[in-house]
XYZ file of C-alpha atoms in Angstrom:
723
model
C -21.376 -8.503 10.160
C -18.663 -5.929 10.608
C -20.257 -4.826 13.890
C -18.324 -3.549 16.880
C -19.118 -3.336 20.558
C -17.575 -0.471 22.484
C -16.865 -0.956 26.153
C -14.690 0.392 28.953
C -14.314 3.950 27.653
C -10.971 5.407 28.752
C -9.287 8.881 28.698
C -6.980 9.057 26.995
C 20.655 29.423 15.453
C 21.603 32.387 14.519
C 21.685 32.590 10.715
C 24.330 34.661 9.000
C 23.893 36.202 5.557
C 23.527 33.386 2.974
C 26.276 33.089 0.379
C 25.683 34.008 -3.236
C 24.758 30.906 -5.248
C 27.743 31.017 -7.612
C 26.637 27.927 -9.502
C 23.884 29.839 -11.286
C 24.085 32.328 -14.135
C 23.306 35.951 -13.337
C 21.705 37.163 -16.543
C 18.022 38.085 -16.579
C 15.816 35.620 -18.419
C 12.070 35.526 -18.064
C 10.599 34.068 -21.234
C 8.886 30.670 -21.256
C 11.277 27.755 -20.834
C 10.451 24.318 -22.206
C 12.063 20.973 -21.447
C 14.393 20.988 -24.472
C 15.750 24.390 -23.422
C 16.498 23.077 -19.964
C 18.147 19.934 -21.302
C 20.452 21.938 -23.547
C 21.790 23.824 -20.530
C 22.600 20.778 -18.429
C 25.779 19.916 -20.245
C 27.158 16.662 -21.605
C 29.149 15.403 -18.634
C 28.960 11.656 -18.017
C 29.140 12.022 -14.257
C 26.385 10.494 -12.165
C 25.501 13.870 -10.749
C 24.917 15.279 -14.204
C 22.921 12.290 -15.394
C 20.651 12.360 -12.349
C 19.270 15.805 -13.099
C 15.790 16.987 -12.334
C 15.076 17.547 -16.011
C 16.340 14.177 -17.153
C 14.529 10.844 -16.742
C 13.142 10.655 -13.236
C 15.035 8.207 -11.042
C 14.297 6.490 -7.796
C 14.572 7.787 -5.126
C 12.722 11.052 -5.717
C 14.903 13.613 -3.929
C 14.144 17.327 -4.120
C 15.600 20.621 -2.961
C 13.557 23.159 -1.007
C 14.312 26.817 -1.625
C 13.935 29.214 1.324
C 14.681 32.936 1.677
C 17.516 32.148 4.096
C 19.414 30.259 1.392
C 19.290 32.713 -1.492
C 19.871 36.396 -2.022
C 16.753 38.166 -3.254
C 19.003 40.034 -5.702
C 19.060 36.876 -7.796
C 15.378 37.552 -8.588
C 14.451 33.857 -8.664
C 10.707 34.557 -8.510
C 10.746 35.519 -12.178
C 13.875 33.544 -13.161
C 13.157 30.227 -11.535
C 14.683 28.261 -14.416
C 18.207 29.313 -13.361
C 17.798 27.817 -9.916
C 16.110 24.681 -11.291
C 18.964 23.978 -13.694
C 21.587 24.369 -10.970
C 19.664 22.167 -8.535
C 19.054 19.529 -11.206
C 22.736 19.441 -12.105
C 23.530 18.780 -8.439
C 21.493 15.572 -8.536
C 17.978 16.547 -7.423
C 14.788 15.482 -9.177
C 12.425 18.304 -8.273
C 12.308 21.736 -6.655
C 10.106 22.906 -3.778
C 9.474 26.645 -4.083
C 7.155 29.122 -2.323
C 3.914 29.450 -4.284
C 3.889 33.198 -3.719
C 7.601 33.631 -4.408
C 10.674 34.148 -2.212
C 9.989 37.862 -1.747
C 6.535 37.179 -0.342
C 7.968 34.406 1.866
C 10.261 36.912 3.648
C 7.341 38.880 5.085
C 6.843 38.961 8.868
C 3.992 40.308 10.969
C 4.693 43.553 12.894
C 6.199 43.123 16.362
C 3.290 45.054 17.862
C 0.289 42.652 17.974
C -2.116 45.590 17.793
C -0.518 47.061 14.661
C -2.460 46.861 11.413
C -1.460 44.278 8.828
C 0.141 46.105 5.931
C 2.803 45.588 3.320
C 2.208 41.909 2.542
C 4.020 41.385 -0.772
C 1.820 40.282 -3.667
C 2.129 36.953 -5.448
C 5.078 37.042 -7.827
C 5.502 33.667 -9.498
C 4.309 33.930 -13.124
C 3.342 30.697 -14.832
C 4.771 31.627 -18.258
C 8.294 30.938 -17.004
C 7.730 27.231 -17.705
C 5.609 25.038 -19.885
C 2.677 23.555 -18.005
C 4.265 20.105 -18.064
C 7.309 21.362 -16.173
C 5.198 22.934 -13.423
C 3.329 19.666 -12.997
C 6.396 17.441 -12.993
C 9.259 19.292 -11.371
C 7.865 21.965 -9.056
C 6.311 21.348 -5.638
C 4.625 24.307 -3.980
C 5.261 25.472 -0.416
C 3.301 27.961 1.666
C 4.770 31.230 2.939
C 6.204 30.500 6.420
C 4.570 33.532 8.085
C 1.037 32.235 7.453
C -0.585 31.330 10.784
C -4.286 30.652 10.264
C -4.981 29.842 13.923
C -3.052 32.695 15.495
C -4.797 33.870 18.725
C -4.744 37.369 17.212
C -7.889 37.416 15.061
C -6.485 40.056 12.705
C -3.410 37.989 11.942
C -5.451 34.794 11.699
C -7.819 36.429 9.219
C -4.944 37.779 7.119
C -3.316 34.341 7.156
C -6.518 32.588 6.087
C -6.910 34.945 3.136
C -3.235 34.566 2.217
C -3.437 30.770 2.371
C -6.506 30.702 0.162
C -4.794 33.019 -2.320
C -1.662 30.869 -2.491
C -3.592 27.619 -2.871
C -5.611 29.190 -5.675
C -2.366 30.225 -7.379
C -1.002 26.680 -6.962
C -4.095 25.394 -8.765
C -3.571 28.004 -11.498
C 0.066 26.964 -11.960
C -1.008 23.336 -12.350
C 1.113 22.042 -9.468
C 0.519 18.464 -8.405
C 1.718 18.831 -4.805
C 1.502 21.658 -2.267
C 3.101 21.403 1.188
C 1.119 23.007 4.008
C 2.831 22.958 7.428
C 0.731 22.347 10.538
C 2.177 24.752 13.100
C -0.443 24.496 15.820
C -2.355 21.781 17.645
C -5.500 23.901 17.565
C -5.827 24.195 13.822
C -9.535 24.313 13.009
C -9.107 27.305 10.665
C -6.372 25.516 8.746
C -8.482 22.375 8.418
C -11.462 24.407 7.265
C -9.408 25.904 4.413
C -7.936 22.497 3.538
C -11.398 20.936 3.504
C -12.596 23.676 1.135
C -9.831 22.909 -1.364
C -10.393 19.173 -1.055
C -14.093 19.173 -1.846
C -15.424 22.582 -2.836
C -12.701 24.277 -4.870
C -12.070 20.898 -6.532
C -8.363 21.517 -6.964
C -6.262 18.862 -8.639
C -3.161 19.032 -6.441
C -2.319 16.839 -3.469
C -2.111 18.734 -0.170
C 0.665 17.445 2.084
C 0.107 18.372 5.723
C 3.585 18.638 7.194
C 4.056 17.605 10.839
C 7.243 18.012 12.905
C 8.992 15.053 14.526
C 9.222 16.955 17.792
C 6.028 18.267 19.404
C 7.858 21.297 20.828
C 7.843 22.746 17.338
C 4.099 23.278 17.567
C 3.527 26.885 18.588
C 0.935 25.756 21.137
C 2.448 22.399 22.129
C 1.436 22.997 25.732
C -2.167 22.422 24.632
C -1.495 18.835 23.569
C -3.623 16.428 25.573
C -2.038 13.458 23.797
C 1.734 13.600 23.324
C 1.564 11.208 20.374
C 1.932 13.062 17.059
C 0.645 9.993 15.241
C -2.626 10.242 17.158
C -2.784 13.932 16.246
C -2.591 13.001 12.563
C -5.313 10.359 13.005
C -7.528 13.039 14.532
C -6.868 15.388 11.599
C -7.814 12.882 8.931
C -10.787 11.722 10.988
C -12.137 15.267 10.938
C -11.545 15.462 7.187
C -13.860 12.480 6.863
C -14.341 12.347 3.129
C -10.774 12.929 2.021
C -8.943 10.582 -0.334
C -5.237 9.819 -0.017
C -4.723 11.017 -3.601
C -5.951 14.438 -2.489
C -4.469 14.626 1.011
C -1.334 13.051 2.439
C 1.022 13.624 5.336
C 4.690 14.556 5.591
C 7.219 14.381 8.421
C 9.719 17.159 9.031
C 12.765 15.752 10.817
C 13.535 18.901 12.758
C 16.164 17.731 15.222
C 18.601 14.909 15.766
C 16.780 14.215 19.040
C 13.242 13.406 17.971
C 10.257 12.431 20.100
C 10.282 8.910 21.506
C 7.670 7.706 19.030
C 10.091 8.389 16.157
C 12.952 6.475 17.786
C 10.987 3.310 18.547
C 10.420 1.091 15.488
C 7.355 -0.541 17.042
C 5.754 2.914 17.261
C 6.837 4.611 14.052
C 5.930 1.515 12.001
C 2.320 2.722 12.433
C 3.050 5.281 9.715
C 3.393 2.442 7.163
C -0.382 2.344 6.899
C -0.745 6.091 6.381
C -0.320 8.114 3.161
C 3.139 9.238 4.331
C 4.407 10.681 1.050
C 7.031 13.209 2.138
C 10.120 13.381 4.354
C 11.591 16.848 4.888
C 15.238 16.880 5.976
C 16.615 20.037 7.591
C 20.119 21.330 8.347
C 20.276 19.245 11.540
C 20.147 16.044 9.479
C 23.497 16.561 7.739
C 26.778 17.229 9.495
C 29.593 19.122 7.773
C 33.174 19.632 8.873
C 33.999 22.267 9.923
C 30.496 23.799 9.347
C 27.944 24.631 6.676
C 29.050 28.291 6.672
C 32.543 27.324 5.493
C 32.994 27.020 1.725
C 35.619 24.272 2.173
C 33.472 22.179 4.518
C 32.682 18.595 3.532
C 29.830 16.250 4.227
C 30.743 14.129 7.245
C 27.698 12.061 8.201
C 23.916 11.984 8.445
C 21.944 11.889 11.672
C 21.641 8.209 12.614
C 18.082 8.554 13.921
C 16.953 10.374 10.768
C 18.665 7.817 8.543
C 17.034 4.914 10.377
C 13.595 6.485 10.255
C 13.499 7.262 6.529
C 14.983 3.901 5.508
C 12.469 1.995 7.630
C 9.485 4.014 6.402
C 10.592 4.138 2.764
C 8.030 1.577 1.608
C 6.292 3.245 -1.363
C 8.933 4.492 -3.848
C 6.279 5.275 -6.457
C 4.650 7.851 -4.147
C 7.147 8.984 -1.516
C 9.360 12.048 -1.902
C 12.392 13.238 0.039
C 12.938 16.971 0.375
C 16.148 18.599 1.580
C 15.160 22.050 2.895
C 17.705 23.633 5.265
C 16.448 26.796 6.972
C 19.949 28.259 6.937
C 22.631 29.187 4.442
C 24.098 26.423 2.322
C 26.838 26.442 -0.331
C 26.118 24.894 -3.761
C 29.001 22.443 -3.329
C 27.446 21.294 -0.051
C 24.066 20.958 -1.694
C 25.631 18.594 -4.220
C 27.370 16.610 -1.480
C 24.026 16.063 0.270
C 22.464 14.623 -2.891
C 25.427 12.330 -3.523
C 25.318 11.115 0.074
C 21.560 10.665 0.349
C 20.813 8.990 -2.997
C 22.522 5.604 -2.369
C 21.076 5.390 1.150
C 17.492 5.631 -0.051
C 18.160 3.565 -3.175
C 19.490 0.701 -1.061
C 16.485 0.960 1.253
C 14.122 0.691 -1.715
C 16.001 -2.181 -3.354
C 16.068 -4.163 -0.111
C 12.266 -4.311 -0.220
C 11.973 -5.474 -3.827
C 11.330 -9.219 -3.790
C 12.517 -11.291 -6.797
C 8.901 -12.304 -7.459
C 8.011 -8.658 -8.022
C 9.963 -8.314 -11.244
C 7.800 -6.846 -14.013
C 5.037 -6.391 -11.449
C 2.199 -4.065 -12.381
C 2.404 -1.452 -9.599
C -1.069 -0.178 -10.475
C -2.394 -3.243 -8.644
C -0.723 -2.244 -5.372
C -3.298 -1.479 -2.655
C -6.119 -1.886 -5.162
C -9.257 -3.621 -3.883
C -10.428 -6.470 -6.100
C -13.364 -8.811 -5.913
C -12.387 -12.453 -5.315
C -12.292 -14.651 -8.419
C -15.058 -16.912 -7.079
C -14.281 -19.607 -9.635
C -17.075 -21.743 -8.213
C -19.506 -19.879 -10.466
C -17.353 -17.685 -12.724
C -14.944 -18.696 -15.492
C -11.517 -17.075 -15.417
C -10.053 -15.077 -18.287
C -6.805 -15.696 -20.128
C -5.252 -12.723 -18.290
C -6.054 -14.255 -14.925
C -4.582 -17.596 -15.982
C -1.447 -15.787 -17.196
C -1.028 -14.180 -13.781
C -1.402 -17.431 -11.852
C 0.784 -19.436 -14.220
C 3.626 -16.911 -13.837
C 3.981 -17.912 -10.172
C 7.139 -20.022 -10.378
C 7.375 -20.404 -6.604
C 4.002 -22.143 -6.485
C 4.788 -24.687 -9.198
C 8.206 -25.447 -7.708
C 6.513 -26.247 -4.405
C 3.876 -28.412 -6.079
C 6.604 -30.276 -7.975
C 8.491 -30.907 -4.758
C 5.329 -32.144 -3.030
C 4.360 -34.453 -5.910
C 7.839 -35.943 -5.931
C 7.587 -36.770 -2.239
C 4.151 -38.324 -2.612
C 5.195 -40.457 -5.610
C 8.245 -41.687 -3.699
C 5.976 -42.831 -0.888
C 3.802 -44.859 -3.295
C 4.971 -48.123 -4.827
C 4.530 -48.200 -8.598
C 4.344 -51.743 -9.957
C 3.366 -53.243 -13.290
C 0.282 -54.680 -11.658
C -0.876 -51.409 -10.086
C -0.411 -48.102 -11.842
C -0.931 -44.622 -10.425
C -3.966 -42.450 -11.190
C -3.479 -38.709 -10.675
C -6.509 -36.396 -10.715
C -6.007 -32.684 -11.223
C -9.122 -30.857 -10.069
C -9.662 -27.365 -11.471
C -6.876 -27.862 -14.015
C -7.388 -24.500 -15.755
C -5.143 -24.314 -18.821
C -2.911 -27.070 -17.498
C -0.337 -25.390 -15.284
C -0.332 -28.267 -12.792
C -0.375 -30.802 -15.621
C 2.934 -29.397 -16.859
C 4.320 -29.811 -13.336
C 3.174 -33.440 -13.228
C 4.655 -34.146 -16.648
C 8.004 -32.679 -15.624
C 8.112 -34.680 -12.378
C 7.261 -37.908 -14.213
C 9.868 -37.229 -16.908
C 12.740 -36.261 -14.612
C 12.125 -38.242 -11.451
C 10.360 -41.484 -12.477
C 12.005 -44.457 -14.203
C 11.383 -44.520 -17.955
C 9.835 -47.993 -17.910
C 7.207 -46.779 -15.403
C 6.026 -43.678 -17.300
C 3.113 -45.451 -18.993
C 1.834 -46.712 -15.624
C 0.897 -43.172 -14.519
C -2.458 -41.869 -15.713
C -3.397 -38.181 -15.492
C -7.050 -37.100 -15.472
C -7.781 -33.362 -15.619
C -11.160 -31.925 -14.591
C -12.076 -28.360 -15.637
C -15.443 -26.622 -16.065
C -14.252 -23.582 -18.095
C -14.836 -24.550 -21.774
C -12.378 -21.911 -23.000
C -9.623 -23.268 -20.755
C -10.501 -26.818 -21.834
C -9.910 -25.743 -25.429
C -6.417 -24.488 -24.552
C -5.714 -27.603 -22.490
C -6.781 -29.850 -25.371
C -4.406 -27.984 -27.668
C -1.537 -28.593 -25.257
C -2.556 -32.242 -24.947
C -2.213 -32.651 -28.710
C 0.957 -30.617 -29.202
C 2.914 -31.045 -25.951
C 1.628 -33.939 -23.884
C 1.230 -36.542 -26.672
C -2.407 -37.200 -25.697
C -1.381 -38.681 -22.361
C -3.936 -36.611 -20.422
C -7.597 -37.506 -20.154
C -9.625 -34.300 -20.017
C -13.067 -34.214 -18.398
C -15.030 -31.036 -19.034
C -17.541 -30.124 -16.347
C -18.104 -29.039 -12.768
C -16.306 -31.410 -10.399
C -19.306 -31.327 -8.072
C -21.278 -33.253 -10.704
C -18.951 -35.043 -13.139
C -17.052 -36.963 -10.435
C -20.219 -38.880 -9.570
C -19.617 -41.112 -12.614
C -19.181 -44.665 -11.284
C -16.996 -45.613 -14.263
C -14.218 -43.224 -13.263
C -11.109 -44.896 -11.831
C -10.302 -44.305 -8.178
C -7.645 -41.699 -7.398
C -4.224 -42.460 -5.958
C -3.253 -38.777 -5.922
C -5.457 -35.680 -6.127
C -3.783 -32.372 -6.950
C -5.549 -29.010 -6.869
C -4.895 -25.306 -6.427
C -8.461 -24.415 -5.528
C -7.478 -22.391 -2.470
C -8.645 -18.802 -2.130
C -6.830 -15.817 -0.679
C -8.315 -16.674 2.711
C -7.979 -20.376 2.063
C -11.655 -21.360 2.158
C -13.258 -18.249 0.641
C -13.351 -19.911 -2.817
C -15.170 -22.894 -1.237
C -12.160 -25.207 -1.258
C -13.648 -27.468 1.490
C -16.877 -27.923 -0.468
C -14.949 -28.660 -3.673
C -12.843 -31.223 -1.821
C -15.959 -33.011 -0.620
C -17.118 -33.440 -4.221
C -14.159 -35.812 -4.729
C -15.556 -38.418 -2.290
C -16.809 -40.705 -5.139
C -13.249 -41.174 -6.486
C -11.520 -41.657 -3.132
C -10.046 -44.822 -1.747
C -8.452 -45.493 1.618
C -4.917 -44.738 0.396
C -5.671 -41.604 -1.665
C -3.147 -38.819 -1.156
C -4.124 -35.184 -1.664
C -1.945 -32.198 -2.507
C -2.575 -30.121 -0.422
C -4.028 -32.264 2.354
C -4.774 -29.452 4.837
C -4.623 -25.679 5.269
C -5.211 -23.075 7.940
C -6.528 -19.522 7.786
C -5.079 -16.545 9.675
C -6.091 -12.915 10.241
C -4.341 -9.785 11.529
C -5.837 -6.361 12.371
C -4.544 -3.658 10.044
C -4.821 0.034 9.287
C -4.816 1.084 5.630
C -6.599 4.365 4.795
C -5.710 3.980 1.111
C -7.603 0.698 0.877
C -10.550 2.025 2.851
C -10.750 5.083 0.591
C -11.527 2.819 -2.362
C -14.170 0.933 -0.433
C -15.884 4.180 0.495
C -15.515 6.113 -2.745
C -15.296 3.586 -5.560
C -17.197 0.424 -4.899
C -20.314 2.074 -3.558
C -20.663 4.247 -6.651
C -19.417 1.877 -9.353
C -21.368 -1.208 -8.368
C -25.074 -0.413 -8.389
C -27.767 -2.618 -6.959
C -28.362 -4.375 -10.279
C -24.888 -5.905 -10.334
C -24.184 -9.228 -8.678
C -20.892 -10.367 -7.186
C -21.847 -14.000 -6.631
C -24.297 -16.557 -7.944
C -25.623 -20.011 -7.098
C -26.864 -22.419 -9.745
C -30.328 -23.818 -9.123
C -30.412 -27.343 -10.567
C -34.196 -27.510 -10.495
C -34.774 -24.390 -12.586
C -31.496 -24.468 -14.496
C -30.847 -20.823 -13.646
C -28.458 -18.793 -11.537
C -29.638 -17.002 -8.420
C -27.612 -13.784 -8.162
C -26.506 -12.105 -4.970
C -24.847 -8.888 -3.821
C -24.191 -7.497 -0.321
C -26.448 -4.835 1.144
C -23.360 -3.082 2.486
C -19.976 -3.213 0.725
C -18.252 -3.221 4.103
C -19.817 -6.659 4.598
C -17.965 -8.166 1.650
C -14.546 -9.839 1.603
C -12.029 -8.493 -0.931
C -8.553 -9.395 -2.134
C -5.724 -6.887 -2.393
C -1.932 -6.865 -2.976
C -1.319 -4.743 0.123
C 1.728 -2.488 0.233
C 0.782 0.562 2.299
C -0.654 -0.832 5.490
C 0.220 -1.153 9.158
C -0.232 -4.539 10.755
C -1.322 -3.724 14.282
C -0.663 -7.221 15.675
C 0.717 -10.495 14.257
C -1.705 -12.865 12.501
C -3.645 -15.319 14.653
C -5.015 -18.715 13.641
C -8.699 -18.636 12.648
C -9.647 -22.054 11.249
C -8.243 -25.291 9.847
C -9.537 -27.575 7.079
C -8.411 -31.072 6.107
C -8.992 -33.055 2.945
C -11.829 -35.511 3.677
C -11.241 -39.223 4.076
C -13.371 -41.981 2.600
C -16.729 -42.305 4.388
C -15.988 -39.166 6.425
C -18.611 -36.436 6.633
C -17.082 -33.234 8.037
C -18.837 -29.975 8.782
C -17.319 -26.896 7.170
C -18.852 -24.504 9.693
C -16.374 -22.730 11.967
C -16.547 -20.345 14.929
C -13.478 -18.696 16.445
C -12.744 -16.012 19.042
C -9.264 -14.524 18.754
C -7.556 -12.047 21.086
C -5.019 -9.491 19.868
C -2.818 -7.454 22.202
C -2.484 -3.906 20.857
C 0.794 -2.402 22.068
C 0.418 1.181 20.810
C -2.545 3.437 20.158
C -3.696 3.298 16.560
C -6.644 3.031 14.208
C -7.966 -0.291 12.886
C -10.223 -0.412 9.833
C -10.117 -4.081 8.900
C -8.278 -7.384 8.951
C -5.773 -8.946 6.560
C -6.535 -12.582 5.843
C -3.951 -15.203 4.868
C -3.673 -18.947 4.490
C -0.919 -21.518 4.945
C -1.280 -24.961 3.319
C 0.567 -28.244 3.784
C 1.195 -29.739 0.333
C 3.118 -32.758 1.553
C 5.398 -33.740 4.402
C 7.570 -30.662 5.124
C 6.344 -28.887 1.972
C 4.323 -25.749 2.721
C 2.699 -22.954 0.740
C 1.263 -19.594 1.795
C 0.366 -16.109 0.601
C 2.018 -14.328 3.534
C 5.638 -13.538 4.319
C 4.914 -14.294 7.980
C 5.341 -18.011 7.360
C 8.856 -19.406 6.999
C 10.200 -15.897 6.381
C 8.456 -15.565 3.049
C 10.278 -18.431 1.321
C 6.951 -20.129 0.534
C 4.981 -16.995 -0.396
C 2.986 -17.290 -3.634
C 1.426 -13.839 -3.771
C 1.073 -13.798 -7.561
C -1.532 -16.544 -7.337
C -3.225 -15.475 -4.116
C -3.343 -11.858 -2.999
C -4.008 -11.374 0.716
C -7.621 -11.043 1.761
C -9.132 -7.837 3.187
C -11.967 -8.140 5.735
C -13.314 -4.606 6.387
C -15.004 -3.132 9.424
C -17.983 -0.871 8.854
C -16.349 1.851 10.964
C -12.687 2.443 11.695
C -11.973 2.051 15.405
C -9.463 3.873 17.617
C -7.750 1.784 20.243
C -5.187 2.805 22.822
C -1.964 1.058 23.771
C -2.417 -1.978 25.999
C -5.863 -2.729 24.568
C -7.212 -6.250 24.105
C -9.035 -6.582 20.805
C -11.439 -9.524 20.528
C -12.237 -10.770 17.012
C -15.290 -13.013 16.620
C -15.438 -14.897 13.341
C -17.976 -17.361 11.916
C -18.016 -19.438 8.741
C -21.585 -20.549 8.134
C -23.144 -22.844 5.550
C -26.716 -23.675 4.576
C -28.689 -24.914 1.594
C -28.561 -21.465 0.030
C -24.819 -20.810 0.321
C -21.756 -20.147 2.455
C -20.909 -16.869 4.170
C -18.795 -15.182 6.863
C -19.832 -13.115 9.841
C -17.525 -11.121 12.073
C -17.449 -8.501 14.815
C -14.936 -6.955 17.216
C -14.873 -5.868 20.837
C -12.331 -3.380 22.084
C -11.533 -0.614 24.539
C -12.227 2.855 23.178
C -9.288 5.254 22.998
C -10.363 8.855 23.524
C -8.210 11.005 21.261
C -8.128 14.764 21.612
C -10.423 15.981 18.834
C -10.209 19.099 16.671
C -13.510 19.706 14.945
C -14.095 21.627 11.739
C -16.915 24.030 12.436
């Protein structure tokens, strides 16, 4: 399982003196500043700009201002009076400040023009931590690296000096307690840089997140002529592949939108959508992004518009508002009034982009569940908790669809005084579907026919049966017959009435992974020729995806947390009266469920298997074997498959856990998270590749399991090894 077969290997301006920042006070002030001190200086204006300050409650989107030596006069002495600049920037509508870790003075240093000259005069670090409380450093300051640092400079002296300087600044960032440090990648050949980054990821054990900043135009790499692959996305994949044990909470990537004319891959939505699966947590916007009339050097200039290509890119890739930041960092002079105009212009654009992705069903959603791998419920052998029932019963979309389906089925059946209707609810839980049935009968069935409809609920969880019995006494007037026990055994009672309608929500995230077909077959003793089932069939679908954040958990968490003594499944042995416990030998061979947010779907879902509710005297095999072909348009990495299902509840009434079907109008993701089917090793494929996915569902006397493997064409990326 999870195996792969590799075949067909293939190759693969001139800046004038910046204006004085007149919005800031000029007095010297160097003692420790706490949050209440900052708040008292903001003022009491009711304007939106004042309310959206960096020291007030953090808002979405998270927009920051990047300070550079070109913007500010060194006479302002911001390295030891950073609070002045922070208050001014916060008042203008920004939520955080990006500032050189070593200070602005150190950031102005440049190597001598003569390559053979000795390296002297590098300014020392000058950013004391006692300016702020620790909390303020953590929350409102993002560190940047001095721009002259070039760890992979061909000149060994300069490279060595840069390596030492980078280590020193990263150590100081850890001392300050910063949570994020931005490290630009200036060269394609960057093994020295990656070696330092790897040290701070795993040896120095720093607590900050390192953001490797890549340009949106490859010509901004100092050695761009050495690129063997023109795709910057592939370059990033190579970087994180070399940093094999990194976690996305420790290392992420940022894009610097350097020009209005970006590389082709950033102007084609089918190509830049690949970044949705990556830990893309930062967008850096430069002077080229915003257009002023007459110009940024004129005090009376006004914001005119934003680069269309930049606007499109950030709105399309703004998919994780809880993690993504936007940083405005012009490398040229800027007036305070213009800085404020940028914030006022940019905030509604990003806010609208975020709001457009918030589905109504996501209200009050626990975002800590996003991209979190979970073991399937496996209700066939495990009883659910009250919390899990709460989650499923909050899915209004699901119950509306079931109510609509039940109405259609009842309308198709003739209810007479001679022949009533018997409705079985299999796996009734705490009675969510019973409430749906009661409402349909009350509102859509004639009053004189109510007593002709019998409801029988079957549930094996004794705790849920207790709650259901309480509801039966207090809400349902004892109109429900409750049978406690496993449907695979209790339905064999010959005295049970035959079913006219069977209703269940026993589907799993991948449709059949909770053994829905086997549970359906246990209802054969209560079937008759005319029995209707809701749902009466479903299909399973899978799509190749890339999601490093999900794979990180599989590698780092599950292997260590779940030891060999812990089981994830069990089968009851009727002869011995005991459970036989089971766990996978390799966690990559297990199927998980996950509310996926940060992932890239490489190709649309393809049909895998179909299951139908059995008919009387019909013995169907639940084994399946499928070979599916996916056409990969652009080079990318694939580390697993997303699994979905789509069920037919009744005629023209459908239900699914994917927005692919009927444009998401039938998506019930609160009840069924998508399924994640991992590969043991992430695979690199090039554009135009055919990916073959082989999938088996197998059954035997000892259980039911999946097997899968892939075949693909290898994409040879240019590699940059850490020695």
